Amino acid sequence: MKPAPFAYVAPDSVEGVVGALVEAGDDAKVLAGGQSLLPLMALRLGRPSVLVDVGRVDGLDRVEVVGDDLVVGATVTHARLGRDPEVARVAPLLAEVAPFVAHAAVRNRGTLGGSLAHNDPAAEWPAVALLLDVVVTVQGPTGAREIAAADLFESYLTTTIEPDEVLTAVRVPGLGPRGGAAFDEVSRRAGDFALVGAGARVTLDDDGAVASAAVSFLGVGSTAVLDATVGADLAGRPPDEAAIDEVARAAAARLDPHDDLHATAAYRRRLAATLARRTLTTAVARASAEVAS
Amino acid sequence: MSATEPRTELDVAVEVNGEPRRARVEARRSLAELLRDDLELTGTHLGCEHGVCGSCTVLLDGVPVRSCLMLAVQAEGRSVVTVEGLADGDRLHPVQQGCLERHSFQCGFCTPGILLTAAALLDAQPEPDEAAVREAISGNICRCTGYESIVDGILRAAEIAREAADGHAGEGA
Ligand SMILES: Cc1cc2nc3c(=O)[nH]c(=O)nc-3n(C[C@H](O)[C@H](O)[C@H](O)COP(=O)(O)OP(=O)(O)OC[C@H]3O[C@@H](n4cnc5c(N)ncnc54)[C@H](O)[C@@H]3O)c2cc1C
Ligand code: FES
Ligand code: FES
């Protein structure tokens, strides 16, 4: 057994989870799919004294359509996001991104809530959450509160969720009329964490000019990055090839990626420009198809 | 598992290869260790023990998971299939037969994980093309073969499974 000893409890309600977290103190950790936490513990990079498993909580694995939004329970797996017809209909970007996350066997256990709470700088979901302006609900000893994605991801592997709080649901707003979104990434091998990834979101006005746009990146810093300047630069302009190329390069130039074993900072910036251009182009095409229909 | 107090040792009841099994385990015991050490099903191999090699892959309620990245207690009440559960008596599972015919493996370390991953693939997608096979086993590392023979073996397994199904249909008619 590689992890240090710990105690385990699997409450059947959110209140039970919060109670167990409060009881156990700062040293407790929520356990969801375990696909990030258990490797860290096997390497003894983490040694929580208590694991509170959310896997037995009733209803945390629900996917619901609420108005134009999709509400995804914290323990919904990456695999489910990739195959659920409601997800594909209401938040198709999630279905498109899911297969990029790890390998099938990891997707069968790893959860959306776990990925957001873990906040790996190379993970897909934090970048998607920023791009789509999702709002997460967390519950703690004093009740529930909502955190917008923009306020959630603090720094490397750190979020603004308190140690005695549990993430319960993720609300993904619909793109609205004449909206389109896209995602792409580059990794060395299928299923590996990406070197760089990018998502883009575009809304067009009645004349086909850009009403709003944003791009987000992963793998370019200590946490995912949202670039809203792209939206300001494109607003009111027809989203032609030249305009997209210009804003994609500018967005990449604003990034501050790092050198590591896998890629140089310069290469990451090149990838970011290419991926921003590709995803903006696809998002525009999807938004245009909405205008046409 | 409805105990409300955190425990360092727990009883776990799991169905393994169709049979109910129980054990008392430390909370930190992985499902792989439960299978190998408590239940003496050593067909499940442990390589990296942190999720990257795939050799520990088993089926949990029919879908592949890393048994090194799951606590034994998380499997409470669930159904697990290991490589020992693939064959039907002396009759090999199509993925075993296909990989045997195509000499898919050398040292055999990656074999159980790949066989179970392939079995789940054929279950979900009886006629996979080569790209689908490569995608399915992309999370399983093999240090020996270079993968060509494994892909061949799985494609052959799909043929065997189809022949068997057609055979049955023929008998029924
Ligand atoms: C080989 C391998 C490859 C991978 N590749 C990728 C990849 O390409 N892209 C990617 O994004 N990820 C990848 N992952 C990680 C995987 O996606 C994880 O599933 C995910 O990051 C965490 O989700 P989980 O449910 O497994 O969380 P856990 O591992 O259970 O928990 C992770 C962290 O989040 C906390 N947490 C979990 N749930 C909650 C909650 N509801 N409320 C509060 N805190 C919570 C835990 O306390 C812990 O700190 C990979 C993992 C492996 C093993
Ligand atoms: S031993 Fe589980 S993935 Fe390597
Ligand atoms: S046959 Fe040796 S690792 Fe695959």
XYZ file of C-alpha atoms in Angstrom, chain A residues 5-10 49-51, chain B residues 1-11 24-28 71 73:
27
model
C -2.755 5.452 6.423
C -6.005 7.411 6.583
C -9.587 6.973 7.719
C -12.428 6.758 5.219
C -16.087 7.663 5.369
C -18.753 7.713 2.640
C -5.754 11.859 7.500
C -9.412 11.468 6.465
C -10.989 10.925 3.050
C -20.483 1.186 4.228
C -23.148 3.435 5.735
C -20.990 3.935 8.839
C -20.912 7.616 9.683
C -17.564 7.677 11.473
C -14.344 7.652 9.479
C -12.617 4.280 9.852
C -9.151 3.070 8.998
C -10.372 -0.500 8.551
C -13.610 -1.501 6.858
C -15.536 -4.518 5.625
C -11.833 -6.666 5.883
C -9.381 -4.132 4.501
C -7.437 -1.074 5.459
C -9.023 2.067 4.021
C -5.858 2.743 2.029
C -9.864 2.177 -3.088
C -13.849 0.246 -0.192
